[in-house]
Structures are given as C-alpha cells and as structure tokens.
Coordinates of C-alpha atoms in Angstrom, one line a residue:
M1 CA -34.6 132.2 4.7
A2 CA -35.1 133.3 1.1
T3 CA -33.6 131.3 -1.8
N4 CA -32.8 132.3 -5.3
F5 CA -33.3 129.9 -8.2
T6 CA -33.9 130.1 -11.9
V7 CA -37.0 128.6 -13.5
S8 CA -36.3 126.8 -16.8
V9 CA -38.5 127.5 -19.8
D10 CA -39.0 123.8 -20.4
E11 CA -40.4 123.3 -16.9
V12 CA -43.2 125.9 -17.6
S13 CA -43.9 125.1 -21.2
C14 CA -47.1 123.4 -22.4
P15 CA -46.4 120.1 -24.4
V16 CA -49.2 121.0 -26.8
C17 CA -48.8 124.7 -27.7
F18 CA -45.1 125.0 -26.5
N19 CA -46.0 128.3 -24.8
I20 CA -45.8 129.1 -21.1
F21 CA -48.7 127.3 -19.3
N22 CA -52.0 129.3 -19.1
N23 CA -54.3 127.9 -16.5
P24 CA -52.5 124.5 -16.4
V25 CA -54.7 121.5 -15.5
V26 CA -53.5 118.1 -14.4
L27 CA -54.8 115.0 -16.0
P28 CA -55.5 111.6 -14.3
C29 CA -52.1 110.4 -15.6
S30 CA -50.4 113.3 -13.8
H31 CA -49.4 115.2 -17.0
S32 CA -50.3 118.8 -17.3
L33 CA -51.3 121.1 -20.2
C34 CA -53.2 124.4 -20.7
K35 CA -56.8 124.3 -20.1
E36 CA -57.5 125.7 -23.6
C37 CA -55.2 123.1 -25.2
L38 CA -57.2 120.3 -23.4
Q39 CA -60.6 121.8 -24.7
Q40 CA -59.1 122.1 -28.2
C41 CA -58.1 118.4 -28.1
R42 CA -61.5 117.4 -27.0
R43 CA -63.2 119.4 -29.7
S44 CA -61.0 117.5 -32.2
G45 CA -62.4 114.2 -30.9
S46 CA -59.3 113.1 -28.9
Q47 CA -59.9 111.5 -25.5
N48 CA -56.2 110.7 -24.8
C49 CA -53.3 112.4 -23.0
P50 CA -51.0 114.0 -25.7
L51 CA -47.9 112.6 -23.9
C52 CA -48.7 109.1 -22.6
R53 CA -51.9 108.4 -24.7
R54 CA -53.8 107.3 -21.6
V55 CA -57.6 107.8 -21.9
C56 CA -58.9 110.9 -20.3
P57 CA -62.8 110.7 -20.2
P58 CA -64.5 113.7 -21.6
D59 CA -66.9 114.0 -18.7
T60 CA -64.1 114.6 -16.2
N61 CA -63.1 118.1 -15.2
P62 CA -59.3 118.1 -14.4
P63 CA -58.3 120.4 -11.6
I64 CA -56.0 123.4 -11.9
N65 CA -52.3 122.5 -11.2
L66 CA -51.9 125.2 -8.6
A67 CA -48.2 124.4 -8.0
L68 CA -47.4 124.7 -11.7
K69 CA -49.6 127.8 -12.0
N70 CA -47.6 129.5 -9.2
L71 CA -44.3 128.5 -10.9
C72 CA -45.5 130.0 -14.2
E73 CA -46.4 133.2 -12.4
R74 CA -43.0 133.3 -10.7
F75 CA -41.4 132.7 -14.1
H76 CA -43.2 135.7 -15.5
L77 CA -42.2 137.9 -12.6
E78 CA -38.5 136.9 -13.1
Q79 CA -38.7 137.7 -16.7
E80 CA -40.2 141.1 -16.0
A81 CA -38.2 142.1 -13.0
G82 CA -35.0 140.3 -13.8
G83 CA -34.9 138.7 -10.4
G84 CA -34.0 135.1 -10.1
G85 CA -33.7 134.9 -13.9
A86 CA -31.1 137.6 -14.2
S87 CA -28.5 135.1 -15.7
Q88 CA -30.8 134.9 -18.8
T89 CA -31.8 138.6 -19.2
L90 CA -28.4 140.3 -18.4
C91 CA -25.3 140.4 -20.6
S92 CA -22.6 138.2 -19.2
L93 CA -19.9 140.7 -20.3
H94 CA -21.4 144.0 -19.3
N95 CA -24.0 143.1 -16.8
E96 CA -26.5 145.1 -18.8
K97 CA -30.0 144.1 -19.8
L98 CA -30.2 142.3 -23.1
K99 CA -32.3 144.7 -25.3
L100 CA -31.0 144.1 -28.8
F101 CA -30.6 141.2 -31.2
C102 CA -27.7 141.0 -33.7
L103 CA -29.1 139.8 -37.1
V104 CA -25.7 138.8 -38.2
D105 CA -24.5 136.7 -35.3
K106 CA -28.0 135.7 -34.4
Q107 CA -27.6 136.4 -30.6
T108 CA -29.0 138.7 -28.0
I109 CA -26.8 141.6 -26.9
C110 CA -26.8 144.7 -24.8
V111 CA -26.1 148.3 -25.9
D112 CA -22.5 148.1 -24.9
C113 CA -21.9 145.1 -27.1
V114 CA -22.7 147.0 -30.3
P115 CA -19.5 149.2 -30.6
N116 CA -17.2 146.5 -29.4
L117 CA -18.2 143.0 -30.6
H118 CA -20.9 143.8 -33.1
A119 CA -19.6 146.9 -34.9
G120 CA -21.2 147.4 -38.3
H121 CA -23.7 144.6 -37.7
K122 CA -27.4 145.1 -38.3
C123 CA -29.3 145.0 -35.1
C124 CA -32.9 145.4 -34.0
H125 CA -34.8 145.7 -30.8
I126 CA -35.2 142.3 -29.0
K127 CA -39.1 142.4 -29.2
M128 CA -38.9 142.9 -33.0
A129 CA -36.6 139.9 -33.2
V130 CA -38.8 137.9 -31.1
E131 CA -41.9 138.7 -33.2
D132 CA -40.0 137.9 -36.4
H133 CA -38.7 134.6 -35.0
K134 CA -42.1 133.7 -33.6
L135 CA -43.6 134.2 -37.1
K136 CA -40.9 131.9 -38.5
V137 CA -41.6 129.3 -35.8
Q138 CA -45.3 129.5 -36.3
S139 CA -44.9 129.2 -40.0
A140 CA -42.8 126.0 -39.4
L141 CA -45.2 124.8 -36.9
R142 CA -48.3 125.3 -39.1
P143 CA -47.6 122.2 -41.3
L144 CA -47.1 120.1 -38.1
Q145 CA -50.4 121.4 -36.7
E146 CA -52.1 120.6 -39.9
K147 CA -50.6 117.2 -39.9
L148 CA -51.6 116.7 -36.3
E149 CA -55.2 117.7 -37.2
S150 CA -55.2 115.4 -40.1
L151 CA -54.0 112.5 -37.9
R152 CA -56.7 113.4 -35.3
Q153 CA -59.3 113.2 -38.0
I154 CA -57.9 109.9 -39.3
R155 CA -58.0 108.5 -35.7
A156 CA -61.5 109.7 -35.2
S157 CA -62.5 108.1 -38.6
N158 CA -60.8 104.9 -37.4
D159 CA -62.7 105.1 -34.2
R160 CA -65.9 105.5 -36.2
K161 CA -64.9 102.6 -38.5
K162 CA -64.1 100.4 -35.4
Q163 CA -67.6 101.1 -34.0
H164 CA -69.1 100.5 -37.4
I165 CA -67.3 97.1 -37.6
K166 CA -68.6 96.3 -34.1
T167 CA -72.2 97.1 -35.1
R168 CA -71.9 95.2 -38.4
V169 CA -70.4 92.1 -36.6
Q170 CA -73.3 92.2 -34.1
Y171 CA -75.9 92.5 -36.9
T172 CA -74.2 89.8 -39.0
E173 CA -74.0 87.5 -36.0
Q174 CA -77.7 87.9 -35.4
Q175 CA -78.6 87.1 -38.9
I176 CA -76.4 84.1 -38.9
K177 CA -78.1 82.9 -35.8
K178 CA -81.5 83.5 -37.4
E179 CA -80.6 81.5 -40.5
F180 CA -79.2 78.6 -38.5
Q181 CA -82.3 78.8 -36.2
K182 CA -84.5 78.3 -39.4
L183 CA -82.3 75.3 -40.4
H184 CA -82.5 73.8 -36.9
Q185 CA -86.3 74.3 -36.8
F186 CA -86.5 72.6 -40.2
L187 CA -84.3 69.7 -39.2
D188 CA -86.2 69.4 -35.9
Y189 CA -89.5 69.2 -37.8
E190 CA -88.1 66.6 -40.2
E191 CA -86.7 64.5 -37.4
K192 CA -90.1 64.6 -35.6
E193 CA -91.9 63.8 -38.9
K194 CA -89.6 60.8 -39.6
I195 CA -90.0 59.5 -36.1
A196 CA -93.8 59.9 -36.3
A197 CA -93.9 57.9 -39.5
L198 CA -91.9 55.2 -37.9
R199 CA -94.3 55.2 -34.9
V200 CA -97.3 54.9 -37.3
E201 CA -95.7 51.9 -38.9
E202 CA -94.9 50.4 -35.5
K203 CA -98.5 50.8 -34.5
Q204 CA -99.8 49.3 -37.7
G205 CA -97.4 46.4 -37.3
N206 CA -98.5 45.8 -33.7
L207 CA -102.2 45.9 -34.8
T208 CA -101.6 43.4 -37.5
L209 CA -99.6 41.1 -35.1
S210 CA -102.5 41.4 -32.6
R211 CA -105.0 40.2 -35.1
K212 CA -102.7 37.3 -36.1
M213 CA -102.3 36.4 -32.5
D214 CA -106.1 36.3 -32.0
E215 CA -106.3 34.1 -35.1
I216 CA -103.5 31.8 -33.9
S217 CA -105.2 31.5 -30.4
K218 CA -108.4 30.5 -32.0
K219 CA -106.7 27.9 -34.2
M220 CA -104.8 26.6 -31.2
E221 CA -108.0 26.1 -29.3
D222 CA -109.6 24.1 -32.2
L223 CA -106.5 22.1 -32.7
L224 CA -106.2 21.3 -29.0
I225 CA -109.8 19.9 -29.1
T226 CA -109.1 17.7 -32.1
V227 CA -105.8 16.4 -30.6
T228 CA -107.6 15.6 -27.3
A229 CA -110.4 13.8 -29.0
I230 CA -108.0 11.7 -31.2
E231 CA -105.9 10.8 -28.2
Q232 CA -109.1 9.6 -26.5
E233 CA -109.9 7.4 -29.5
L234 CA -106.6 5.8 -29.2
G235 CA -107.6 4.6 -25.7
R236 CA -110.8 2.9 -26.8
A237 CA -111.3 -0.8 -27.1
D238 CA -109.8 -2.5 -30.2
V239 CA -113.1 -3.2 -31.9
L240 CA -114.4 0.3 -31.4
F241 CA -111.1 1.8 -32.5
L242 CA -111.1 -0.2 -35.7
Q243 CA -114.7 0.6 -36.3
N244 CA -114.0 4.4 -36.0
F245 CA -110.6 4.2 -37.6
N246 CA -111.7 5.9 -40.9
A247 CA -113.3 8.8 -39.0
I248 CA -110.3 9.1 -36.7
M249 CA -107.9 9.3 -39.6
K250 CA -110.0 11.8 -41.5
R251 CA -110.1 13.9 -38.4
A252 CA -106.3 13.5 -37.8
Q253 CA -105.5 14.5 -41.5
H254 CA -107.4 17.7 -41.2
T255 CA -105.1 20.5 -42.3
V256 CA -104.7 23.7 -40.2
E257 CA -103.5 26.8 -41.9
V258 CA -100.8 28.6 -39.9
P259 CA -101.0 32.4 -40.2
D260 CA -98.0 34.0 -41.9
V261 CA -96.4 36.7 -39.7
S262 CA -93.2 37.0 -41.5
E263 CA -94.4 40.0 -43.6
V264 CA -95.1 42.0 -40.4
L265 CA -91.7 43.8 -40.2
I266 CA -90.5 47.4 -39.9
D267 CA -89.3 48.7 -43.3
V268 CA -85.9 49.9 -42.0
A269 CA -84.6 50.6 -45.5
K270 CA -87.6 53.0 -46.2
H271 CA -86.8 55.0 -43.1
L272 CA -83.0 55.1 -43.3
G273 CA -82.4 54.7 -47.0
N274 CA -81.0 58.0 -48.4
L275 CA -82.3 59.8 -45.3
K276 CA -79.7 62.6 -45.6
F277 CA -80.4 63.1 -49.3
Q278 CA -84.1 63.1 -48.8
V279 CA -83.8 65.8 -46.0
W280 CA -81.2 67.7 -48.1
E281 CA -83.5 67.7 -51.1
K282 CA -86.4 69.1 -49.0
M283 CA -84.0 71.7 -47.6
L284 CA -83.3 72.8 -51.1
G285 CA -86.9 73.5 -51.6
M286 CA -87.0 75.9 -48.6
V287 CA -83.8 77.8 -49.7
Q288 CA -84.3 80.5 -52.3
Y289 CA -81.2 80.6 -54.4
T290 CA -80.0 84.1 -55.3
P291 CA -77.3 84.3 -58.0
V292 CA -76.2 87.8 -56.9
I293 CA -75.5 88.8 -53.3
L294 CA -75.1 92.6 -52.8
D295 CA -72.2 93.9 -50.9
P296 CA -73.1 96.4 -48.2
N297 CA -69.5 97.7 -48.1
R298 CA -69.5 98.9 -51.7
G299 CA -72.8 100.6 -52.0
S300 CA -74.1 104.2 -51.8
P301 CA -75.4 105.5 -48.5
S302 CA -78.5 106.4 -50.2
L303 CA -79.6 102.8 -50.5
L304 CA -81.1 100.4 -48.0
L305 CA -80.3 96.7 -48.3
S306 CA -82.6 93.9 -47.2
E307 CA -81.5 91.6 -44.3
D308 CA -80.6 88.7 -46.7
L309 CA -78.6 91.2 -49.0
T310 CA -80.6 90.2 -52.1
S311 CA -82.7 93.3 -52.7
V312 CA -82.3 97.1 -52.4
Q313 CA -84.4 100.2 -52.2
E314 CA -83.5 103.8 -52.4
I315 CA -83.7 106.1 -49.4
E316 CA -85.7 109.3 -50.1
G317 CA -83.5 112.3 -50.0
G318 CA -80.3 110.4 -49.9
E319 CA -77.2 111.6 -51.6
H320 CA -75.8 109.8 -54.6
E321 CA -72.2 108.9 -54.6
Y322 CA -72.0 107.8 -58.2
E323 CA -73.3 109.2 -61.4
F324 CA -75.5 106.3 -62.3
E325 CA -78.6 105.1 -60.6
W326 CA -78.8 102.2 -58.0
P327 CA -75.1 102.5 -57.3
I328 CA -74.2 99.2 -55.5
L329 CA -72.0 96.2 -56.5
G330 CA -72.5 92.5 -55.9
S331 CA -70.1 90.6 -53.6
Q332 CA -67.3 88.6 -55.2
G333 CA -68.6 85.2 -56.4
F334 CA -65.6 83.8 -58.3
S335 CA -61.9 83.6 -57.4
S336 CA -60.6 82.0 -60.6
G337 CA -61.7 80.9 -64.0
K338 CA -63.5 82.7 -66.9
H339 CA -67.1 83.7 -66.6
Q340 CA -69.4 85.5 -69.0
W341 CA -73.0 86.9 -69.0
N342 CA -75.3 87.9 -71.8
V343 CA -76.7 91.4 -70.9
E344 CA -79.5 93.0 -72.9
I345 CA -79.2 96.7 -73.1
Q346 CA -82.3 98.5 -74.2
T347 CA -81.5 102.2 -74.0
D348 CA -78.5 104.4 -73.8
Y349 CA -79.3 105.2 -70.3
N350 CA -79.0 101.6 -69.2
Q351 CA -75.8 101.3 -71.2
H352 CA -74.5 104.3 -69.2
N353 CA -75.3 102.5 -65.9
I354 CA -73.5 99.3 -67.0
R355 CA -70.5 101.3 -68.3
G356 CA -70.3 103.1 -64.9
A357 CA -70.6 99.9 -63.0
L358 CA -67.9 98.2 -65.1
M359 CA -65.5 101.3 -64.7
H360 CA -66.1 101.1 -60.9
I361 CA -65.3 97.5 -60.8
S362 CA -62.1 97.9 -62.8
Q363 CA -60.9 100.5 -60.1
H364 CA -61.2 97.9 -57.4
H365 CA -60.2 94.7 -59.4
S366 CA -58.4 93.9 -62.6
P367 CA -58.9 96.3 -65.6
I368 CA -61.8 95.6 -67.9
K369 CA -61.2 96.1 -71.6
N370 CA -63.6 97.3 -74.3
V371 CA -65.9 99.3 -71.8

C-alpha cells in the first residue's frame, strides 16, 4: 500500500555546504556529507569528520549512502511534481502553486494572493527571489567559509608544529644521550685508571713485603742457630762454661736488626683525597665552554646549526628572513641582573647587522634604548 510523507529539507541537507546532498557518502562514524565536500575537506588537510571530529583516514574510500541518495532523489521529485511535498509548494488559502514572492511581507504567495492580501505590494517571481536570497546567504556565508579555511590552515600549521616538536624532541633526546654517554665513558675510564693505580701500588707493596719476609726468614734462621748454640753452652760442665763465658756472652749480645715493615702501607689519602675534585677538574679539561649557545627556534631557515648549537653555516640558495646577514639569535643566558659587553664595530655594515639584531631582540624581550 502506498504511503505519502513529506521529506524535510534538514534531512537531506549536507552539513558542510548546506545544500541538498549530491552523491552522499557515509563516513566510518556514520555521518554523511557530499562526496565533493569530503574531497574539499581532504584537500584542505583535514582528516576529521566535520560533525563529530573523529578521524577519517585519507586512504579510505567511503561508500555511497544509497538510502540517503534515494531520499534526496525523492525530495527533488516532490519539489518538481508537487507530490508528497504539496503542503510546502501550494498556497494554504487558495491551493494554488506558490509562484511569487512578496518583497514587502517577505513571503511566498500564489497569483490569487496578490489582489487580496498583497495589493500594491511589489512582488517578483519566486526564482528571482530565490536567486537574490541565495546571493545574500552566500555573501553572509563567505566570511564564515574564509574563517573556516583560516581555521583549517591554523590546524594544519599546528599539526606541522606538533610533528616538528616531536622531531626536535627525538633529536634533542639523542644528543642528550650522546653527551651523557661521553660523560659516562669519561667517568668509566677515570674509575678504571684510579683502580689500576691502586692495583699497581698494591702489587708494589706486596713485592716489598715479600722481600722483607725473605730477609726476616733469613735472620730468623741465623738467630735460631745462635740461640740453639747458646742453649747448648748452658748445658756444658761448669769449668767449660766458665772458660767459654766471654765467647758465649759476646755471641749472646750480638744485635739483630729487625726489618721495618711499617712503611709498607697503601696511601689511602692519595687515592681518595679530593677524588671528586680531581675528576671534576679533569672533566673541565674535556668540556669546551661556549659563552653563546645559538637558539634554533629563533633563526633563519637559510642557516644550518651544528649539533652542539655553537656554530652555524649558511645553506646555499636559502631565503633570508631578515635584512641583515647571519640572522640567528643566542639562547637566553641571564634571567636577572645587569650585563654588558664591549663590542668593536669596524664598518657601517657591521653596525647595521648589530642594530638589526638589537631591534629583533627588543621585539621579543624588553625594549632596548639608544639603538
């Protein structure tokens, strides 16, 4: 059984161009828009649904929304034939087709409405009114479209900045790891060198003690022979003992030098005393102090900075952003206090460069007087 129903304009209007859908496609988020509107959004760099902002990958090919397409075609048929949409295209008073537009009352009317309700009013054909009103809407829509395009460009720029930040963070992280790797290698070398020096002193001490022990063993053997001989003399007959008394006493009073081993010690103070300071002092020797660190975020794209941000060279064919040569600034080195530098200016050209640099600094920081 056939049913009659009226299709609302809002149901068949694209949320981007606000016109009746033309080849509507359905996104993964279930929202629909014109195929041309989707392509226009992608050309502007957007990868999100205009309604819910969900990501729609650019490599996907959304299918045609056949149900919505059929609904739009039916809407066009109703508009042309006055079928199910008769309530919108026929006059409610005279049941005549709305063909005119009253410029005074700003409403659509039929031919029979003119002599009765709109006598003396200026009227025009409905198509002329539609064209005129569309021009007004398009004129009002143009700033919104421009603002939308501006926002799209800003968003695309922010996406590029986000990627740039990610790249710079990865690069900076690698450089930090390299610098700390150098420090770790230096400290590891110093540790091994200090321990090696300690082992050398240990070896020398052990050699000295070994020689002392050999000497002590020899003296112990000699002394043991002497003690044994004297003890034997004590067991002789009284006459013999007294006859040999002087010789026995002379042998008993023989002095034996005991080797001194007290000086054979590890010089702990030499190895531990000011250890941190000594290593730090050596570390200063391997670090090249640079009074000015260049800022990669405030430099011309025509320049190429070194990895340690201390030197710069110009890229051939690069564009200059500033009027003066070598347009790059140093990173901030002071947060408070007063600081001054004596600068020798040899030519007007160099003076122009310094003047330009100071003017650029004054735009980003506090104003500089007497430039």
